[in-house]
Amino acid sequence: MTAYLQSVLGVELGWFVGTLALILLIALPLMLAVAMIIYTDRKIWAAMALRKGPNVVGPFGLLQSFADGLKVFLQETIIPSSANKGLFLLAPILTFTVALLAWAVIPFSEDMVLANINIGLLYILAISSLGVYGVVIAGWASNSKYPFFSAMRAAAQMISYEVSIGFILISVVLFAGTFNLVDIIKSQDGHIFGMVNAYGLNPLLFPMAVMFLIASMAETARHPFDLTEAESELVAGYQTEYSSMAFALFWLGEYANILLMCALNVILFWGGWLPPLNVDWIPWFDIPGIFWLFGKMFVIFFIFSWVMATVPRYRYDQLMRLGWKIFLPVSIFWVVLVSGYLMLTRYG
Amino acid sequence: MQIFAFYLFASIVIASAAFCIFVRNPVHSVLWLILAFFNAAGLMLLVGAEFIAALLVIVYVGAVAVLFLFVVMMLDIDFAELRAGFMKNLPLGLLLALVLMAEIIFGIGAWSAGGMGEATAVVGPQAGGPSNIEALGTLLYTKYVFLFEAAGLVLLVAMVGAIVLTNRKRGGVRVQNIQSQVRRQPEDATRNEQPEVGKGVEL
């Protein structure tokens, strides 16, 4: 598309318009996906609690999220008088923007990727490390004690888990030999003796896949690690003082981040757009890759929801212990193990 | 396009660095610093050093600045006191600024004079050549491997030092014993009794 626009509008302008169109092509369906995934989330919890969940607005309650969005949109934006106004309003915008930014490098199928850069994974690490600022700034700018506690917790929690996520990613990168997300998926094609298309099914990387799933829950401050908005202790955490669209932006950003983490799980460990098994007698290579990607993302999201519906919240010291005393040593050890294995088999 | 991006990033870096110094509130100051880091990463992208740019964001914006913010947020800010220290520290600050400026001028002078062989080589990666990460990796692990290891050792010593300095045993602190908490069974904590009418239960 960009090439066509460049032929019509000239090189520079065509590139600009084409990229803008592609960005909208990712961002707008993403917003729709967020609305639907919130509905899905609520339906799954409801099913696990033997309730019906949202079922009034639209067929099967499908339009519930849109009704909620409209309600929030029509509410008054309340800014506490003692809040730091500029930062108070900046925080939700920042959270939302950062949640969208990372989608630039996510490959939806082999040639459906906005920015196919060779530091894709590092870019995602960099952007996800920005995510903490939205929460921290919100907590500080609210000038209220519960949001502030929440901000402190968020800062500590996200930094702790980013360290071990970094090491987990390194073991994948060692196997793939590249930071480019498209190439990481391609390197999973026919992984174990040409049988499967997923690093997660490699016995050496399976523990990393599990740890990455848990760490991504902690990174998105999702149950059972949602200490930042533990309602029994902190009212609603950093969102306490927010209302109206500012609140909605936090909500959207949070779910966009969760979807991003699902996509990352799928891309790094479960073969992205590739079908799970590398065999020809089932015609599943004919299914477009994007369906595989979305299907796998949905499975991971279901696990997220499932965990939320069943596992009680961690205590703060348990959270820190898990991050620093278990995940960090194990993931460092695994980097050594994986590089040793690769030295023996591939490079030795 | 590149020119436009360069001037955008460069002007934001300079403006936010200036704001970082001049704003009164330390939290705002840290946030301006973060903006400066972020745009410096943008500048590095423009010269083709995308790996360094990503590392700058991950390490400085994602970790170091968060810790800054963490500490600064907990300060009890007294604005009058902040202003009082300004005149006292002015000579030292001016001296530091002078030294830094001299270093930059010397650096530019050395660079424009030709430098030491490699510095005059073509800046930035060539199309079709090894990527940033590969080029840096081969250089770090072959030519500069001892310096690289030495840097690692220095960091290790600093880390151990920091842990030794801050890790002191304090008495009277209640700690969580995770093993005993995990081992605890319902039978250890609960008891099922059927007391007769009028009789209580001994706890």
JSON list of N, CA and C in Angstrom, two decimals, chain B residues 33-73:
[
{"chain": "B", "resi": 33, "resn": "LEU", "atom": "N", "xyz": [14.06, 15.20, 32.62]},
{"chain": "B", "resi": 33, "resn": "LEU", "atom": "CA", "xyz": [15.27, 14.42, 32.33]},
{"chain": "B", "resi": 33, "resn": "LEU", "atom": "C", "xyz": [14.92, 13.19, 31.49]},
{"chain": "B", "resi": 34, "resn": "ILE", "atom": "N", "xyz": [13.81, 12.55, 31.85]},
{"chain": "B", "resi": 34, "resn": "ILE", "atom": "CA", "xyz": [13.39, 11.36, 31.11]},
{"chain": "B", "resi": 34, "resn": "ILE", "atom": "C", "xyz": [13.08, 11.72, 29.66]},
{"chain": "B", "resi": 35, "resn": "LEU", "atom": "N", "xyz": [12.40, 12.86, 29.49]},
{"chain": "B", "resi": 35, "resn": "LEU", "atom": "CA", "xyz": [12.09, 13.30, 28.12]},
{"chain": "B", "resi": 35, "resn": "LEU", "atom": "C", "xyz": [13.39, 13.53, 27.34]},
{"chain": "B", "resi": 36, "resn": "ALA", "atom": "N", "xyz": [14.38, 14.11, 28.03]},
{"chain": "B", "resi": 36, "resn": "ALA", "atom": "CA", "xyz": [15.67, 14.36, 27.36]},
{"chain": "B", "resi": 36, "resn": "ALA", "atom": "C", "xyz": [16.32, 13.04, 26.95]},
{"chain": "B", "resi": 37, "resn": "PHE", "atom": "N", "xyz": [16.32, 12.05, 27.86]},
{"chain": "B", "resi": 37, "resn": "PHE", "atom": "CA", "xyz": [16.87, 10.73, 27.53]},
{"chain": "B", "resi": 37, "resn": "PHE", "atom": "C", "xyz": [16.19, 10.15, 26.31]},
{"chain": "B", "resi": 38, "resn": "PHE", "atom": "N", "xyz": [14.86, 10.24, 26.33]},
{"chain": "B", "resi": 38, "resn": "PHE", "atom": "CA", "xyz": [14.08, 9.60, 25.28]},
{"chain": "B", "resi": 38, "resn": "PHE", "atom": "C", "xyz": [14.40, 10.21, 23.92]},
{"chain": "B", "resi": 39, "resn": "ASN", "atom": "N", "xyz": [14.53, 11.54, 23.90]},
{"chain": "B", "resi": 39, "resn": "ASN", "atom": "CA", "xyz": [14.82, 12.18, 22.63]},
{"chain": "B", "resi": 39, "resn": "ASN", "atom": "C", "xyz": [16.28, 11.99, 22.21]},
{"chain": "B", "resi": 40, "resn": "ALA", "atom": "N", "xyz": [17.16, 11.82, 23.20]},
{"chain": "B", "resi": 40, "resn": "ALA", "atom": "CA", "xyz": [18.55, 11.48, 22.86]},
{"chain": "B", "resi": 40, "resn": "ALA", "atom": "C", "xyz": [18.58, 10.13, 22.16]},
{"chain": "B", "resi": 41, "resn": "ALA", "atom": "N", "xyz": [17.72, 9.20, 22.62]},
{"chain": "B", "resi": 41, "resn": "ALA", "atom": "CA", "xyz": [17.62, 7.90, 21.95]},
{"chain": "B", "resi": 41, "resn": "ALA", "atom": "C", "xyz": [17.15, 8.09, 20.51]},
{"chain": "B", "resi": 42, "resn": "GLY", "atom": "N", "xyz": [16.23, 9.03, 20.32]},
{"chain": "B", "resi": 42, "resn": "GLY", "atom": "CA", "xyz": [15.78, 9.33, 18.96]},
{"chain": "B", "resi": 42, "resn": "GLY", "atom": "C", "xyz": [16.92, 9.82, 18.10]},
{"chain": "B", "resi": 43, "resn": "LEU", "atom": "N", "xyz": [17.78, 10.67, 18.67]},
{"chain": "B", "resi": 43, "resn": "LEU", "atom": "CA", "xyz": [18.94, 11.16, 17.91]},
{"chain": "B", "resi": 43, "resn": "LEU", "atom": "C", "xyz": [19.85, 10.02, 17.51]},
{"chain": "B", "resi": 44, "resn": "MET", "atom": "N", "xyz": [20.04, 9.06, 18.45]},
{"chain": "B", "resi": 44, "resn": "MET", "atom": "CA", "xyz": [20.90, 7.92, 18.13]},
{"chain": "B", "resi": 44, "resn": "MET", "atom": "C", "xyz": [20.32, 7.08, 17.01]},
{"chain": "B", "resi": 45, "resn": "LEU", "atom": "N", "xyz": [19.00, 6.96, 16.99]},
{"chain": "B", "resi": 45, "resn": "LEU", "atom": "CA", "xyz": [18.36, 6.24, 15.89]},
{"chain": "B", "resi": 45, "resn": "LEU", "atom": "C", "xyz": [18.71, 6.89, 14.56]},
{"chain": "B", "resi": 46, "resn": "LEU", "atom": "N", "xyz": [18.75, 8.23, 14.57]},
{"chain": "B", "resi": 46, "resn": "LEU", "atom": "CA", "xyz": [19.00, 8.94, 13.31]},
{"chain": "B", "resi": 46, "resn": "LEU", "atom": "C", "xyz": [20.40, 8.67, 12.78]},
{"chain": "B", "resi": 47, "resn": "VAL", "atom": "N", "xyz": [21.41, 8.47, 13.67]},
{"chain": "B", "resi": 47, "resn": "VAL", "atom": "CA", "xyz": [22.74, 8.16, 13.15]},
{"chain": "B", "resi": 47, "resn": "VAL", "atom": "C", "xyz": [22.90, 6.68, 12.89]},
{"chain": "B", "resi": 48, "resn": "GLY", "atom": "N", "xyz": [21.84, 5.89, 13.07]},
{"chain": "B", "resi": 48, "resn": "GLY", "atom": "CA", "xyz": [21.91, 4.47, 12.73]},
{"chain": "B", "resi": 48, "resn": "GLY", "atom": "C", "xyz": [22.36, 3.59, 13.86]},
{"chain": "B", "resi": 49, "resn": "ALA", "atom": "N", "xyz": [22.43, 4.12, 15.09]},
{"chain": "B", "resi": 49, "resn": "ALA", "atom": "CA", "xyz": [22.86, 3.30, 16.23]},
{"chain": "B", "resi": 49, "resn": "ALA", "atom": "C", "xyz": [21.63, 2.83, 16.99]},
{"chain": "B", "resi": 50, "resn": "GLU", "atom": "N", "xyz": [20.82, 1.96, 16.33]},
{"chain": "B", "resi": 50, "resn": "GLU", "atom": "CA", "xyz": [19.53, 1.62, 16.94]},
{"chain": "B", "resi": 50, "resn": "GLU", "atom": "C", "xyz": [19.69, 0.78, 18.21]},
{"chain": "B", "resi": 51, "resn": "PHE", "atom": "N", "xyz": [20.78, -0.01, 18.26]},
{"chain": "B", "resi": 51, "resn": "PHE", "atom": "CA", "xyz": [20.99, -0.84, 19.44]},
{"chain": "B", "resi": 51, "resn": "PHE", "atom": "C", "xyz": [21.27, 0.04, 20.66]},
{"chain": "B", "resi": 52, "resn": "ILE", "atom": "N", "xyz": [22.15, 1.04, 20.48]},
{"chain": "B", "resi": 52, "resn": "ILE", "atom": "CA", "xyz": [22.46, 1.96, 21.58]},
{"chain": "B", "resi": 52, "resn": "ILE", "atom": "C", "xyz": [21.20, 2.71, 22.00]},
{"chain": "B", "resi": 53, "resn": "ALA", "atom": "N", "xyz": [20.40, 3.10, 20.99]},
{"chain": "B", "resi": 53, "resn": "ALA", "atom": "CA", "xyz": [19.16, 3.83, 21.31]},
{"chain": "B", "resi": 53, "resn": "ALA", "atom": "C", "xyz": [18.25, 2.98, 22.18]},
{"chain": "B", "resi": 54, "resn": "ALA", "atom": "N", "xyz": [18.09, 1.70, 21.77]},
{"chain": "B", "resi": 54, "resn": "ALA", "atom": "CA", "xyz": [17.21, 0.82, 22.56]},
{"chain": "B", "resi": 54, "resn": "ALA", "atom": "C", "xyz": [17.77, 0.64, 23.97]},
{"chain": "B", "resi": 55, "resn": "LEU", "atom": "N", "xyz": [19.10, 0.47, 24.07]},
{"chain": "B", "resi": 55, "resn": "LEU", "atom": "CA", "xyz": [19.69, 0.29, 25.40]},
{"chain": "B", "resi": 55, "resn": "LEU", "atom": "C", "xyz": [19.52, 1.53, 26.25]},
{"chain": "B", "resi": 56, "resn": "LEU", "atom": "N", "xyz": [19.66, 2.69, 25.62]},
{"chain": "B", "resi": 56, "resn": "LEU", "atom": "CA", "xyz": [19.49, 3.95, 26.36]},
{"chain": "B", "resi": 56, "resn": "LEU", "atom": "C", "xyz": [18.10, 4.00, 26.99]},
{"chain": "B", "resi": 57, "resn": "VAL", "atom": "N", "xyz": [17.10, 3.64, 26.18]},
{"chain": "B", "resi": 57, "resn": "VAL", "atom": "CA", "xyz": [15.73, 3.70, 26.71]},
{"chain": "B", "resi": 57, "resn": "VAL", "atom": "C", "xyz": [15.54, 2.63, 27.79]},
{"chain": "B", "resi": 58, "resn": "ILE", "atom": "N", "xyz": [16.03, 1.40, 27.52]},
{"chain": "B", "resi": 58, "resn": "ILE", "atom": "CA", "xyz": [15.78, 0.32, 28.48]},
{"chain": "B", "resi": 58, "resn": "ILE", "atom": "C", "xyz": [16.49, 0.62, 29.80]},
{"chain": "B", "resi": 59, "resn": "VAL", "atom": "N", "xyz": [17.77, 1.00, 29.72]},
{"chain": "B", "resi": 59, "resn": "VAL", "atom": "CA", "xyz": [18.56, 1.13, 30.94]},
{"chain": "B", "resi": 59, "resn": "VAL", "atom": "C", "xyz": [18.26, 2.45, 31.64]},
{"chain": "B", "resi": 60, "resn": "TYR", "atom": "N", "xyz": [18.37, 3.57, 30.91]},
{"chain": "B", "resi": 60, "resn": "TYR", "atom": "CA", "xyz": [18.24, 4.86, 31.59]},
{"chain": "B", "resi": 60, "resn": "TYR", "atom": "C", "xyz": [16.79, 5.22, 31.86]},
{"chain": "B", "resi": 61, "resn": "VAL", "atom": "N", "xyz": [15.95, 5.15, 30.81]},
{"chain": "B", "resi": 61, "resn": "VAL", "atom": "CA", "xyz": [14.56, 5.54, 31.01]},
{"chain": "B", "resi": 61, "resn": "VAL", "atom": "C", "xyz": [13.83, 4.48, 31.82]},
{"chain": "B", "resi": 62, "resn": "GLY", "atom": "N", "xyz": [14.07, 3.21, 31.47]},
{"chain": "B", "resi": 62, "resn": "GLY", "atom": "CA", "xyz": [13.28, 2.14, 32.08]},
{"chain": "B", "resi": 62, "resn": "GLY", "atom": "C", "xyz": [13.70, 1.77, 33.47]},
{"chain": "B", "resi": 63, "resn": "ALA", "atom": "N", "xyz": [14.96, 1.97, 33.83]},
{"chain": "B", "resi": 63, "resn": "ALA", "atom": "CA", "xyz": [15.40, 1.51, 35.14]},
{"chain": "B", "resi": 63, "resn": "ALA", "atom": "C", "xyz": [15.96, 2.63, 36.00]},
{"chain": "B", "resi": 64, "resn": "VAL", "atom": "N", "xyz": [16.98, 3.32, 35.50]},
{"chain": "B", "resi": 64, "resn": "VAL", "atom": "CA", "xyz": [17.66, 4.32, 36.32]},
{"chain": "B", "resi": 64, "resn": "VAL", "atom": "C", "xyz": [16.72, 5.46, 36.70]},
{"chain": "B", "resi": 65, "resn": "ALA", "atom": "N", "xyz": [16.00, 5.99, 35.68]},
{"chain": "B", "resi": 65, "resn": "ALA", "atom": "CA", "xyz": [15.13, 7.14, 35.95]},
{"chain": "B", "resi": 65, "resn": "ALA", "atom": "C", "xyz": [13.95, 6.76, 36.82]},
{"chain": "B", "resi": 66, "resn": "VAL", "atom": "N", "xyz": [13.50, 5.49, 36.70]},
{"chain": "B", "resi": 66, "resn": "VAL", "atom": "CA", "xyz": [12.40, 5.06, 37.58]},
{"chain": "B", "resi": 66, "resn": "VAL", "atom": "C", "xyz": [12.87, 5.10, 39.03]},
{"chain": "B", "resi": 67, "resn": "LEU", "atom": "N", "xyz": [14.12, 4.68, 39.26]},
{"chain": "B", "resi": 67, "resn": "LEU", "atom": "CA", "xyz": [14.63, 4.71, 40.64]},
{"chain": "B", "resi": 67, "resn": "LEU", "atom": "C", "xyz": [14.80, 6.13, 41.12]},
{"chain": "B", "resi": 68, "resn": "PHE", "atom": "N", "xyz": [15.28, 7.02, 40.23]},
{"chain": "B", "resi": 68, "resn": "PHE", "atom": "CA", "xyz": [15.36, 8.45, 40.58]},
{"chain": "B", "resi": 68, "resn": "PHE", "atom": "C", "xyz": [14.00, 8.93, 41.04]},
{"chain": "B", "resi": 69, "resn": "LEU", "atom": "N", "xyz": [13.01, 8.65, 40.17]},
{"chain": "B", "resi": 69, "resn": "LEU", "atom": "CA", "xyz": [11.66, 9.13, 40.43]},
{"chain": "B", "resi": 69, "resn": "LEU", "atom": "C", "xyz": [11.15, 8.56, 41.75]},
{"chain": "B", "resi": 70, "resn": "PHE", "atom": "N", "xyz": [11.46, 7.30, 41.96]},
{"chain": "B", "resi": 70, "resn": "PHE", "atom": "CA", "xyz": [11.07, 6.58, 43.17]},
{"chain": "B", "resi": 70, "resn": "PHE", "atom": "C", "xyz": [11.56, 7.32, 44.41]},
{"chain": "B", "resi": 71, "resn": "VAL", "atom": "N", "xyz": [12.84, 7.72, 44.37]},
{"chain": "B", "resi": 71, "resn": "VAL", "atom": "CA", "xyz": [13.43, 8.39, 45.53]},
{"chain": "B", "resi": 71, "resn": "VAL", "atom": "C", "xyz": [12.89, 9.81, 45.66]},
{"chain": "B", "resi": 72, "resn": "VAL", "atom": "N", "xyz": [12.85, 10.51, 44.51]},
{"chain": "B", "resi": 72, "resn": "VAL", "atom": "CA", "xyz": [12.47, 11.93, 44.55]},
{"chain": "B", "resi": 72, "resn": "VAL", "atom": "C", "xyz": [11.01, 12.09, 44.99]},
{"chain": "B", "resi": 73, "resn": "MET", "atom": "N", "xyz": [10.17, 11.12, 44.56]},
{"chain": "B", "resi": 73, "resn": "MET", "atom": "CA", "xyz": [8.76, 11.22, 44.91]},
{"chain": "B", "resi": 73, "resn": "MET", "atom": "C", "xyz": [8.54, 11.19, 46.41]}
]
